[in-house]
Each structure stands twice: as structure tokens, then as C-alpha cells.
Amino acid sequence: MALKAVHVSDIPHLDQVAQTPSQAAVAFSNGVELETQSSFLPAKFMVVGHRGHGMNHLQSADGRMKAFKENTILSFNSAAKHHLDFIEFDVQVTKDDCPVIFHDDFIFSKDDGTVFEKRVTDLTLEEFLSYGPQRGPSRSSGRPLLRKTKDGRILGWLVEHDDSLCTLKEAFESVEPSLGFNIELKFDDHVVYSEDYLGRFLGSVLQVVFKYANGRRIIFSTFQPDAALLVKKLQSTYPVFFLTNGGTEIYYDTRRNSLEEAMKLCLEGGLQGIVSEVKAIFRNPAAVSKIKESKLSLLTYGKLNNVAEAVYMQHLMGIEGVIVDLVQEITEAVSDLIRRPEAAEEGLAVEEPKKKPLFSEREISFLLKLIPELMIQL
């Protein structure tokens, strides 16, 4: 499924165009309607494993950021051992219409000493799976798998526990069934997609989801506004969240540039919630109450979610869950700081928490005023 890049001005927003027959043909529903805006989230504060057991930060000195190959079956099932509610992973669609799990827009490899790159969506499934460790008892090595860092370096994708690349179908078949899936529909920030492309992409994903979900909890999320609106139009079974940097980065599409725009998109398109960069929430804590008053759910992502105190503060603010890289550390902290005290209030026998920050209402008010000033420095 090759990309069709066109000029931004040639693409209307989805609310300006009628649904085409090709889109209607891929509309999915198994008759299950969402009863309430929050019925799909656990009642407890939710922890979500980022790309499974955490993203890979290859240049980091912290070995935890290179423990398990991100977005693999091994990473997903390793995360499941820590009593997570959901894992988050990135789905793209290959040239031959197969949904695969991979974050980066390009795969980097080396042939005869020369580094080359190929766009994931320009590869066939067979080509995509040929990179990195191969399946089978021999566990032979495939084509070298490299990664380009944000500072432009090309590094070998070296982790402590490696695994093969995988498809969305394989994730449904091989991952602990009690683990929910937050499926991020992944698109290139620098490409403008035609409505037909988005329809074909989402149709391929939804075919797999409805065939193999088998009762598993699922949330769709995406940074691509039109994809978010369209996946909501095409099915009514699973909630759709809009991903946003909340203004920490600026894009041509203004719908991506603030929490206010994210709220507007969700309310106009009937989406169920927002996943925001946590820095945007701390810079504008008043937005939390506005989002909650709009009956939208709110999750966050970002590096600060690897800090237990920052996670606890979000719990106090009313945020419903966090996407984290340090899965073991944050699940343990949430259990100590949040879930054990809540269980104790219900009269259940629980162990004494290791430590718990204690804040009065006055101190919380002060922190909410102070945090935005501190975040300006980040």
C-alpha cells in the first residue's frame, strides 16, 4: 500500500466530505455499543506499558531502556508479568495490506557496509519480517536491524533480550489475553495522507481486530486527527483516543497544537478521550478539570511518567492513567502509593505501603500553581 503524498491544501478535513462507498464497505461493528464514556477503562488508576515493557533508548546508559526489544511479543509478555492493565504499541500497514507492529517510519539496515533506509509502509510483509532475529528453532539472524536516533546517529539495535518483529495478528494470538491493547495507529508526521489511504489503512487494521480480538479490551489512539475521526466513524465497538503533544511541539495542523484543540476534536468527532504529553498537563493543570467536565477520559505519556512522584501527582489531579517505560518500577510504585491505600479505605487487609507522599489540600493547590512555572524551564 504505497503512500500518496499530496499538498496540504488539497486535503479537506473529514467533516467536510461525505463518506465514500469504499469507506462504507470497511465500516465495522459487532453490535456492541459503548454504554458510557468511561465504561472501557478500569475503575482503578491505570498503568500502560509503553511499546510493551518500555521503549528502547539505545544511547542511554540506563540498561532498563535496553532490556527487551520494544514492540515485540517478548516485550509484551514480559510486561504482562507486572500486572499491567494495558500495553501500548504502534501499528503500521505494509505494502501488501498487513498490519505490523513497529514504531519508526523507516527501517535502517546495512548491506556490504552501506547503510540504507526503507519506509515500513513500502515493504511487503515478507520483507518487513526479514529484519532482525528470525523465527524458528534455529533463531537465525536476518538482515541487520539498525536505528536512527534523534541526534542523527545510526546505531545497532542492541538489547539484552532480543526478539523477532511481529504482526498485529500474532500479538492477538500470542500475548497474555488478560492484557488490554492500546493500539496506536501510526502515521508519518511529515506526510499528508489522502482519505482513501486512511480508509484502506484502517480497514486492514479493523479486519484483524474484529477477527482476533476475542473479548480483549482495546483502545485505539493516534496523533493523526483525520484517522482518529475516521476510525470512530468506521466502528462503534472500541473507544478512540486522540494523542496530542498539547502544544509542546507545533505542527501545521492546528488541531494538534493544544489541549483545547484536542478537546474540540474529541467532542465534535465523538471520541472518548485524550492521551496527552504529561508536560502539557503540568504546564496547564486547569485543563484537567475542563477535560473531565467534558466527560472525556484522560491518559498521559512522556518521560516524566517514569518518575513515581509525578505519577502520584497525576492521580491526585484526577488523571486516569499513565503510559510508562519503567514498567516494573512504576507498577510497584502505583501499588504502594495508590492501590493499597484505596484498598485499605475499603476495609481490605493490605500491607503497609513502603512510602507515600502526604499532601494537604493547601499543599496540592500550591503545587498545581508551582508546577506550570517549573515546566517552563524544561
Short mmCIF file of N, CA and C in Angstrom, two decimals, residues 44-216:
data_model
loop_
_atom_site.label_atom_id
_atom_site.label_comp_id
_atom_site.label_asym_id
_atom_site.label_seq_id
_atom_site.Cartn_x
_atom_site.Cartn_y
_atom_site.Cartn_z
N LYS A 44 -9.82 1.51 38.59
CA LYS A 44 -8.60 1.91 39.29
C LYS A 44 -7.72 2.76 38.38
N PHE A 45 -6.72 3.42 38.98
CA PHE A 45 -5.72 4.17 38.23
C PHE A 45 -4.97 3.19 37.33
N MET A 46 -4.82 3.53 36.07
CA MET A 46 -4.34 2.59 35.06
C MET A 46 -2.88 2.83 34.70
N VAL A 47 -2.12 1.75 34.58
CA VAL A 47 -0.73 1.81 34.12
C VAL A 47 -0.63 1.06 32.80
N VAL A 48 -0.04 1.70 31.80
CA VAL A 48 0.07 1.15 30.45
C VAL A 48 1.55 1.03 30.09
N GLY A 49 1.97 -0.14 29.63
CA GLY A 49 3.37 -0.34 29.24
C GLY A 49 3.64 0.21 27.86
N HIS A 50 4.57 1.16 27.77
CA HIS A 50 4.91 1.82 26.50
C HIS A 50 5.66 0.87 25.59
N ARG A 51 5.08 0.54 24.46
CA ARG A 51 5.65 -0.39 23.50
C ARG A 51 5.95 -1.74 24.16
N GLY A 52 5.12 -2.08 25.14
CA GLY A 52 5.30 -3.32 25.87
C GLY A 52 5.99 -3.05 27.20
N HIS A 53 7.21 -3.54 27.33
CA HIS A 53 7.98 -3.39 28.57
C HIS A 53 8.72 -2.06 28.62
N GLY A 54 8.51 -1.20 27.64
CA GLY A 54 9.18 0.10 27.60
C GLY A 54 9.91 0.29 26.29
N MET A 55 9.99 1.56 25.87
CA MET A 55 10.69 1.87 24.62
C MET A 55 12.18 1.65 24.77
N ASN A 56 12.87 1.44 23.63
CA ASN A 56 14.33 1.30 23.64
C ASN A 56 14.99 2.64 23.40
N HIS A 57 15.87 3.03 24.31
CA HIS A 57 16.67 4.25 24.19
C HIS A 57 18.12 3.79 24.08
N LEU A 58 18.57 3.58 22.84
CA LEU A 58 19.81 2.86 22.61
C LEU A 58 21.05 3.59 23.11
N GLN A 59 21.01 4.92 23.15
CA GLN A 59 22.18 5.67 23.60
C GLN A 59 22.18 5.91 25.10
N SER A 60 21.16 5.39 25.80
CA SER A 60 21.06 5.61 27.24
C SER A 60 22.03 4.71 28.00
N ALA A 61 22.54 5.24 29.09
CA ALA A 61 23.39 4.44 29.98
C ALA A 61 22.56 3.56 30.90
N ASP A 62 21.26 3.79 30.93
CA ASP A 62 20.34 3.03 31.78
C ASP A 62 19.97 1.73 31.08
N GLY A 63 20.44 0.62 31.60
CA GLY A 63 20.19 -0.67 30.98
C GLY A 63 18.73 -1.04 30.91
N ARG A 64 17.90 -0.45 31.76
CA ARG A 64 16.47 -0.76 31.73
C ARG A 64 15.83 -0.33 30.42
N MET A 65 16.42 0.66 29.76
CA MET A 65 15.86 1.15 28.50
C MET A 65 16.29 0.28 27.31
N LYS A 66 17.07 -0.76 27.60
CA LYS A 66 17.52 -1.68 26.53
C LYS A 66 17.34 -3.13 26.98
N ALA A 67 16.40 -3.38 27.86
CA ALA A 67 16.23 -4.73 28.41
C ALA A 67 15.55 -5.65 27.40
N PHE A 68 14.42 -5.22 26.83
CA PHE A 68 13.66 -6.04 25.88
C PHE A 68 13.43 -5.25 24.59
N LYS A 69 13.54 -5.92 23.46
CA LYS A 69 13.26 -5.26 22.19
C LYS A 69 11.81 -4.76 22.22
N GLU A 70 11.65 -3.45 22.02
CA GLU A 70 10.32 -2.85 22.07
C GLU A 70 9.42 -3.39 20.98
N ASN A 71 8.12 -3.35 21.23
CA ASN A 71 7.11 -3.73 20.23
C ASN A 71 7.28 -5.16 19.71
N THR A 72 7.61 -6.07 20.62
CA THR A 72 7.74 -7.49 20.26
C THR A 72 6.89 -8.33 21.21
N ILE A 73 6.62 -9.55 20.81
CA ILE A 73 5.85 -10.46 21.66
C ILE A 73 6.56 -10.67 22.99
N LEU A 74 7.88 -10.81 22.97
CA LEU A 74 8.64 -10.99 24.21
C LEU A 74 8.45 -9.80 25.13
N SER A 75 8.52 -8.60 24.60
CA SER A 75 8.35 -7.40 25.41
C SER A 75 6.93 -7.32 25.99
N PHE A 76 5.94 -7.66 25.18
CA PHE A 76 4.55 -7.60 25.64
C PHE A 76 4.30 -8.58 26.80
N ASN A 77 4.75 -9.82 26.63
CA ASN A 77 4.50 -10.82 27.67
C ASN A 77 5.37 -10.59 28.90
N SER A 78 6.52 -9.98 28.73
CA SER A 78 7.34 -9.62 29.89
C SER A 78 6.65 -8.52 30.69
N ALA A 79 6.02 -7.57 29.99
CA ALA A 79 5.27 -6.51 30.67
C ALA A 79 4.09 -7.08 31.43
N ALA A 80 3.45 -8.11 30.86
CA ALA A 80 2.26 -8.69 31.48
C ALA A 80 2.55 -9.26 32.86
N LYS A 81 3.79 -9.62 33.14
CA LYS A 81 4.15 -10.20 34.43
C LYS A 81 4.05 -9.19 35.57
N HIS A 82 3.93 -7.90 35.23
CA HIS A 82 3.90 -6.85 36.25
C HIS A 82 2.50 -6.30 36.48
N HIS A 83 1.48 -7.07 36.14
CA HIS A 83 0.10 -6.73 36.45
C HIS A 83 -0.32 -5.38 35.85
N LEU A 84 0.09 -5.19 34.60
CA LEU A 84 -0.35 -4.01 33.87
C LEU A 84 -1.81 -4.15 33.47
N ASP A 85 -2.44 -3.02 33.20
CA ASP A 85 -3.80 -3.03 32.66
C ASP A 85 -3.79 -3.15 31.14
N PHE A 86 -2.91 -2.38 30.49
CA PHE A 86 -2.80 -2.35 29.04
C PHE A 86 -1.33 -2.28 28.66
N ILE A 87 -1.05 -2.64 27.42
CA ILE A 87 0.20 -2.26 26.77
C ILE A 87 -0.16 -1.38 25.59
N GLU A 88 0.76 -0.50 25.24
CA GLU A 88 0.60 0.38 24.07
C GLU A 88 1.60 -0.06 23.03
N PHE A 89 1.17 -0.10 21.77
CA PHE A 89 2.12 -0.39 20.68
C PHE A 89 1.66 0.29 19.41
N ASP A 90 2.59 0.38 18.45
CA ASP A 90 2.41 1.14 17.22
C ASP A 90 2.12 0.21 16.05
N VAL A 91 1.06 0.50 15.30
CA VAL A 91 0.69 -0.33 14.16
C VAL A 91 0.80 0.46 12.87
N GLN A 92 1.51 -0.12 11.91
CA GLN A 92 1.57 0.39 10.55
C GLN A 92 1.07 -0.72 9.61
N VAL A 93 0.87 -0.38 8.36
CA VAL A 93 0.34 -1.36 7.40
C VAL A 93 1.32 -1.47 6.24
N THR A 94 1.71 -2.71 5.93
CA THR A 94 2.69 -2.94 4.87
C THR A 94 2.09 -2.70 3.48
N LYS A 95 2.96 -2.75 2.51
CA LYS A 95 2.57 -2.52 1.12
C LYS A 95 1.49 -3.51 0.67
N ASP A 96 1.53 -4.73 1.24
CA ASP A 96 0.54 -5.74 0.88
C ASP A 96 -0.55 -5.86 1.94
N ASP A 97 -0.83 -4.76 2.63
CA ASP A 97 -2.01 -4.59 3.49
C ASP A 97 -2.01 -5.46 4.75
N CYS A 98 -0.85 -5.69 5.33
CA CYS A 98 -0.78 -6.45 6.57
C CYS A 98 -0.40 -5.52 7.73
N PRO A 99 -1.21 -5.43 8.79
CA PRO A 99 -0.85 -4.61 9.94
C PRO A 99 0.32 -5.23 10.71
N VAL A 100 1.37 -4.44 10.90
CA VAL A 100 2.56 -4.88 11.62
C VAL A 100 2.84 -3.91 12.76
N ILE A 101 3.65 -4.36 13.72
CA ILE A 101 3.92 -3.55 14.91
C ILE A 101 5.35 -3.04 14.85
N PHE A 102 5.46 -1.71 14.70
CA PHE A 102 6.78 -1.08 14.58
C PHE A 102 6.58 0.42 14.77
N HIS A 103 7.48 1.06 15.50
CA HIS A 103 7.29 2.47 15.80
C HIS A 103 7.82 3.40 14.72
N ASP A 104 9.06 3.23 14.30
CA ASP A 104 9.71 4.19 13.42
C ASP A 104 9.11 4.15 12.01
N ASP A 105 9.16 5.28 11.33
CA ASP A 105 8.64 5.35 9.96
C ASP A 105 9.54 4.59 8.98
N PHE A 106 10.83 4.53 9.31
CA PHE A 106 11.80 3.88 8.42
C PHE A 106 12.55 2.78 9.15
N ILE A 107 12.85 1.72 8.41
CA ILE A 107 13.75 0.67 8.89
C ILE A 107 15.13 0.96 8.32
N PHE A 108 16.15 0.90 9.17
CA PHE A 108 17.53 1.09 8.73
C PHE A 108 18.26 -0.24 8.80
N SER A 109 19.10 -0.48 7.79
CA SER A 109 19.88 -1.71 7.75
C SER A 109 21.20 -1.43 7.04
N LYS A 110 21.99 -2.48 6.86
CA LYS A 110 23.31 -2.31 6.24
C LYS A 110 23.54 -3.46 5.28
N ASP A 111 24.08 -3.13 4.11
CA ASP A 111 24.40 -4.14 3.10
C ASP A 111 25.77 -3.83 2.53
N ASP A 112 26.70 -4.76 2.68
CA ASP A 112 28.08 -4.55 2.21
C ASP A 112 28.68 -3.25 2.76
N GLY A 113 28.41 -2.99 4.03
CA GLY A 113 28.98 -1.82 4.69
C GLY A 113 28.25 -0.52 4.43
N THR A 114 27.21 -0.55 3.59
CA THR A 114 26.46 0.67 3.27
C THR A 114 25.13 0.67 4.01
N VAL A 115 24.87 1.74 4.75
CA VAL A 115 23.61 1.87 5.48
C VAL A 115 22.52 2.37 4.52
N PHE A 116 21.34 1.77 4.61
CA PHE A 116 20.23 2.22 3.79
C PHE A 116 18.96 2.25 4.64
N GLU A 117 17.96 2.96 4.15
CA GLU A 117 16.70 3.05 4.86
C GLU A 117 15.56 2.72 3.91
N LYS A 118 14.50 2.13 4.46
CA LYS A 118 13.30 1.83 3.69
C LYS A 118 12.08 2.17 4.54
N ARG A 119 11.13 2.82 3.93
CA ARG A 119 9.90 3.15 4.64
C ARG A 119 9.13 1.86 4.92
N VAL A 120 8.65 1.71 6.14
CA VAL A 120 7.95 0.48 6.54
C VAL A 120 6.76 0.21 5.64
N THR A 121 6.00 1.24 5.31
CA THR A 121 4.79 1.05 4.50
C THR A 121 5.09 0.76 3.03
N ASP A 122 6.36 0.84 2.63
CA ASP A 122 6.75 0.47 1.27
C ASP A 122 7.25 -0.97 1.19
N LEU A 123 7.31 -1.66 2.33
CA LEU A 123 7.77 -3.04 2.37
C LEU A 123 6.59 -4.00 2.31
N THR A 124 6.82 -5.18 1.73
CA THR A 124 5.85 -6.26 1.86
C THR A 124 6.03 -6.88 3.25
N LEU A 125 5.08 -7.70 3.66
CA LEU A 125 5.19 -8.37 4.95
C LEU A 125 6.45 -9.23 5.01
N GLU A 126 6.72 -9.97 3.95
CA GLU A 126 7.90 -10.83 3.92
C GLU A 126 9.18 -10.00 4.09
N GLU A 127 9.24 -8.87 3.41
CA GLU A 127 10.42 -8.01 3.53
C GLU A 127 10.54 -7.46 4.95
N PHE A 128 9.43 -7.02 5.53
CA PHE A 128 9.45 -6.46 6.88
C PHE A 128 9.98 -7.47 7.89
N LEU A 129 9.47 -8.70 7.81
CA LEU A 129 9.87 -9.72 8.78
C LEU A 129 11.28 -10.25 8.56
N SER A 130 11.92 -9.87 7.48
CA SER A 130 13.28 -10.38 7.19
C SER A 130 14.35 -9.65 8.00
N TYR A 131 13.97 -8.57 8.71
CA TYR A 131 14.94 -7.81 9.50
C TYR A 131 14.98 -8.32 10.95
N GLY A 132 16.19 -8.39 11.50
CA GLY A 132 16.34 -8.80 12.89
C GLY A 132 16.26 -10.31 13.07
N PRO A 133 16.17 -10.78 14.33
CA PRO A 133 16.11 -12.23 14.61
C PRO A 133 14.95 -12.88 13.88
N GLN A 134 15.20 -14.09 13.38
CA GLN A 134 14.18 -14.80 12.62
C GLN A 134 13.49 -15.85 13.48
N ARG A 135 12.28 -16.21 13.10
CA ARG A 135 11.53 -17.23 13.82
C ARG A 135 12.12 -18.61 13.57
N GLY A 136 11.61 -19.56 14.33
CA GLY A 136 12.03 -20.94 14.14
C GLY A 136 13.04 -21.38 15.18
N PRO A 137 13.26 -22.68 15.30
CA PRO A 137 14.15 -23.23 16.33
C PRO A 137 15.59 -22.75 16.20
N SER A 138 16.02 -22.45 14.99
CA SER A 138 17.42 -22.03 14.81
C SER A 138 17.67 -20.61 15.27
N ARG A 139 16.60 -19.77 15.32
CA ARG A 139 16.71 -18.36 15.70
C ARG A 139 17.84 -17.69 14.93
N SER A 140 17.88 -17.93 13.62
CA SER A 140 18.94 -17.35 12.79
C SER A 140 18.77 -15.84 12.70
N SER A 141 19.86 -15.18 12.31
CA SER A 141 19.83 -13.73 12.18
C SER A 141 19.34 -13.35 10.79
N GLY A 142 18.47 -12.37 10.73
CA GLY A 142 18.02 -11.85 9.45
C GLY A 142 18.89 -10.68 9.03
N ARG A 143 18.34 -9.80 8.25
CA ARG A 143 19.08 -8.61 7.84
C ARG A 143 19.36 -7.75 9.07
N PRO A 144 20.52 -7.10 9.11
CA PRO A 144 20.84 -6.28 10.29
C PRO A 144 19.77 -5.21 10.51
N LEU A 145 19.40 -5.01 11.76
CA LEU A 145 18.41 -4.01 12.10
C LEU A 145 19.10 -2.89 12.88
N LEU A 146 19.11 -1.70 12.28
CA LEU A 146 19.73 -0.53 12.88
C LEU A 146 18.65 0.48 13.25
N ARG A 147 19.05 1.52 13.98
CA ARG A 147 18.08 2.55 14.33
C ARG A 147 18.73 3.92 14.28
N LYS A 148 17.97 4.88 13.76
CA LYS A 148 18.44 6.27 13.71
C LYS A 148 17.94 6.99 14.95
N THR A 149 18.87 7.58 15.70
CA THR A 149 18.50 8.30 16.92
C THR A 149 18.08 9.72 16.56
N LYS A 150 17.52 10.42 17.55
CA LYS A 150 17.04 11.78 17.30
C LYS A 150 18.17 12.73 16.94
N ASP A 151 19.39 12.42 17.38
CA ASP A 151 20.51 13.29 17.04
C ASP A 151 21.18 12.88 15.73
N GLY A 152 20.56 11.95 14.99
CA GLY A 152 21.03 11.61 13.66
C GLY A 152 22.00 10.46 13.57
N ARG A 153 22.38 9.87 14.68
CA ARG A 153 23.31 8.74 14.64
C ARG A 153 22.59 7.46 14.25
N ILE A 154 23.31 6.57 13.57
CA ILE A 154 22.79 5.25 13.22
C ILE A 154 23.47 4.23 14.12
N LEU A 155 22.68 3.55 14.95
CA LEU A 155 23.22 2.61 15.92
C LEU A 155 22.67 1.21 15.68
N GLY A 156 23.45 0.22 16.06
CA GLY A 156 22.94 -1.14 16.05
C GLY A 156 21.84 -1.27 17.09
N TRP A 157 20.77 -1.97 16.75
CA TRP A 157 19.64 -2.11 17.67
C TRP A 157 19.96 -3.25 18.63
N LEU A 158 20.79 -2.96 19.61
CA LEU A 158 21.29 -3.97 20.54
C LEU A 158 20.55 -3.88 21.87
N VAL A 159 19.94 -4.98 22.27
CA VAL A 159 19.21 -5.05 23.54
C VAL A 159 19.61 -6.33 24.26
N GLU A 160 19.29 -6.40 25.54
CA GLU A 160 19.65 -7.58 26.32
C GLU A 160 18.85 -8.80 25.89
N HIS A 161 17.55 -8.60 25.65
CA HIS A 161 16.67 -9.70 25.24
C HIS A 161 16.02 -9.33 23.91
N ASP A 162 16.49 -9.96 22.84
CA ASP A 162 16.02 -9.62 21.50
C ASP A 162 14.85 -10.52 21.11
N ASP A 163 14.12 -10.10 20.10
CA ASP A 163 13.01 -10.90 19.60
C ASP A 163 12.69 -10.48 18.18
N SER A 164 11.91 -11.30 17.49
CA SER A 164 11.55 -11.04 16.10
C SER A 164 10.51 -9.91 16.00
N LEU A 165 10.50 -9.24 14.86
CA LEU A 165 9.42 -8.32 14.55
C LEU A 165 8.12 -9.12 14.41
N CYS A 166 6.99 -8.46 14.60
CA CYS A 166 5.75 -9.23 14.61
C CYS A 166 4.61 -8.46 13.96
N THR A 167 3.52 -9.18 13.73
CA THR A 167 2.31 -8.61 13.15
C THR A 167 1.27 -8.39 14.25
N LEU A 168 0.23 -7.61 13.93
CA LEU A 168 -0.86 -7.40 14.86
C LEU A 168 -1.59 -8.72 15.15
N LYS A 169 -1.77 -9.52 14.13
CA LYS A 169 -2.42 -10.83 14.31
C LYS A 169 -1.65 -11.68 15.31
N GLU A 170 -0.34 -11.71 15.20
CA GLU A 170 0.46 -12.51 16.13
C GLU A 170 0.35 -12.00 17.56
N ALA A 171 0.23 -10.69 17.72
CA ALA A 171 0.06 -10.14 19.07
C ALA A 171 -1.23 -10.65 19.69
N PHE A 172 -2.31 -10.64 18.93
CA PHE A 172 -3.58 -11.16 19.46
C PHE A 172 -3.46 -12.64 19.82
N GLU A 173 -2.74 -13.39 19.03
CA GLU A 173 -2.66 -14.83 19.24
C GLU A 173 -1.68 -15.22 20.34
N SER A 174 -0.66 -14.39 20.60
CA SER A 174 0.46 -14.84 21.44
C SER A 174 0.63 -14.08 22.75
N VAL A 175 -0.11 -12.99 22.95
CA VAL A 175 0.06 -12.18 24.16
C VAL A 175 -1.00 -12.55 25.18
N GLU A 176 -0.60 -12.56 26.46
CA GLU A 176 -1.49 -12.84 27.58
C GLU A 176 -2.86 -12.19 27.36
N PRO A 177 -3.95 -13.02 27.31
CA PRO A 177 -5.25 -12.48 26.91
C PRO A 177 -5.85 -11.47 27.87
N SER A 178 -5.42 -11.47 29.13
CA SER A 178 -5.99 -10.51 30.08
C SER A 178 -5.44 -9.09 29.87
N LEU A 179 -4.40 -8.97 29.07
CA LEU A 179 -3.75 -7.68 28.86
C LEU A 179 -4.47 -6.89 27.77
N GLY A 180 -4.92 -5.68 28.11
CA GLY A 180 -5.56 -4.83 27.12
C GLY A 180 -4.56 -4.27 26.12
N PHE A 181 -5.05 -3.94 24.93
CA PHE A 181 -4.21 -3.37 23.87
C PHE A 181 -4.60 -1.92 23.62
N ASN A 182 -3.66 -1.02 23.77
CA ASN A 182 -3.81 0.36 23.29
C ASN A 182 -3.10 0.41 21.95
N ILE A 183 -3.87 0.35 20.89
CA ILE A 183 -3.31 0.27 19.53
C ILE A 183 -3.15 1.68 18.98
N GLU A 184 -1.89 2.13 18.89
CA GLU A 184 -1.64 3.43 18.27
C GLU A 184 -1.55 3.26 16.76
N LEU A 185 -2.40 3.96 16.06
CA LEU A 185 -2.40 3.96 14.60
C LEU A 185 -1.34 4.94 14.16
N LYS A 186 -0.24 4.42 13.59
CA LYS A 186 0.98 5.20 13.41
C LYS A 186 1.08 5.76 12.00
N PHE A 187 1.30 7.08 11.92
CA PHE A 187 1.46 7.76 10.64
C PHE A 187 2.66 8.69 10.72
N ASP A 188 3.23 8.99 9.58
CA ASP A 188 4.38 9.88 9.49
C ASP A 188 3.90 11.33 9.66
N ASP A 189 4.50 12.04 10.61
CA ASP A 189 4.12 13.44 10.86
C ASP A 189 4.37 14.34 9.65
N HIS A 190 5.24 13.92 8.76
CA HIS A 190 5.66 14.79 7.65
C HIS A 190 4.96 14.45 6.33
N VAL A 191 3.97 13.58 6.38
CA VAL A 191 3.24 13.19 5.17
C VAL A 191 1.77 13.55 5.36
N VAL A 192 1.15 14.08 4.32
CA VAL A 192 -0.29 14.33 4.32
C VAL A 192 -0.94 13.16 3.58
N TYR A 193 -1.90 12.53 4.23
CA TYR A 193 -2.50 11.31 3.69
C TYR A 193 -3.85 11.58 3.06
N SER A 194 -4.10 10.92 1.94
CA SER A 194 -5.41 11.04 1.30
C SER A 194 -6.45 10.28 2.12
N GLU A 195 -7.69 10.66 1.97
CA GLU A 195 -8.76 9.98 2.68
C GLU A 195 -8.85 8.52 2.26
N ASP A 196 -8.59 8.24 1.00
CA ASP A 196 -8.63 6.86 0.52
C ASP A 196 -7.55 6.03 1.20
N TYR A 197 -6.36 6.60 1.36
CA TYR A 197 -5.28 5.87 2.04
C TYR A 197 -5.67 5.55 3.48
N LEU A 198 -6.20 6.54 4.18
CA LEU A 198 -6.59 6.32 5.57
C LEU A 198 -7.66 5.23 5.66
N GLY A 199 -8.61 5.23 4.74
CA GLY A 199 -9.65 4.22 4.74
C GLY A 199 -9.10 2.82 4.55
N ARG A 200 -8.15 2.67 3.61
CA ARG A 200 -7.54 1.36 3.36
C ARG A 200 -6.70 0.92 4.55
N PHE A 201 -5.93 1.83 5.11
CA PHE A 201 -5.11 1.53 6.29
C PHE A 201 -5.99 1.02 7.43
N LEU A 202 -7.03 1.79 7.77
CA LEU A 202 -7.88 1.43 8.89
C LEU A 202 -8.68 0.17 8.61
N GLY A 203 -9.09 -0.01 7.36
CA GLY A 203 -9.79 -1.23 7.02
C GLY A 203 -8.96 -2.47 7.27
N SER A 204 -7.66 -2.40 6.92
CA SER A 204 -6.76 -3.54 7.15
C SER A 204 -6.60 -3.83 8.64
N VAL A 205 -6.49 -2.77 9.44
CA VAL A 205 -6.34 -2.95 10.89
C VAL A 205 -7.62 -3.51 11.50
N LEU A 206 -8.75 -2.95 11.14
CA LEU A 206 -10.01 -3.37 11.75
C LEU A 206 -10.37 -4.81 11.39
N GLN A 207 -10.01 -5.26 10.20
CA GLN A 207 -10.26 -6.65 9.83
C GLN A 207 -9.58 -7.59 10.81
N VAL A 208 -8.33 -7.29 11.16
CA VAL A 208 -7.59 -8.13 12.10
C VAL A 208 -8.18 -8.03 13.50
N VAL A 209 -8.48 -6.80 13.92
CA VAL A 209 -9.01 -6.59 15.28
C VAL A 209 -10.31 -7.36 15.48
N PHE A 210 -11.24 -7.23 14.57
CA PHE A 210 -12.55 -7.86 14.76
C PHE A 210 -12.49 -9.38 14.59
N LYS A 211 -11.49 -9.87 13.89
CA LYS A 211 -11.36 -11.32 13.73
C LYS A 211 -10.69 -11.97 14.92
N TYR A 212 -9.73 -11.26 15.56
CA TYR A 212 -8.89 -11.91 16.56
C TYR A 212 -8.99 -11.32 17.97
N ALA A 213 -9.75 -10.26 18.16
CA ALA A 213 -9.79 -9.62 19.49
C ALA A 213 -10.33 -10.56 20.56
N ASN A 214 -11.38 -11.28 20.26
CA ASN A 214 -11.89 -12.33 21.16
C ASN A 214 -12.12 -11.83 22.59
N GLY A 215 -12.74 -10.66 22.71
CA GLY A 215 -13.08 -10.14 24.03
C GLY A 215 -12.01 -9.33 24.71
N ARG A 216 -10.85 -9.19 24.11
CA ARG A 216 -9.76 -8.42 24.71
C ARG A 216 -10.14 -6.93 24.75
#
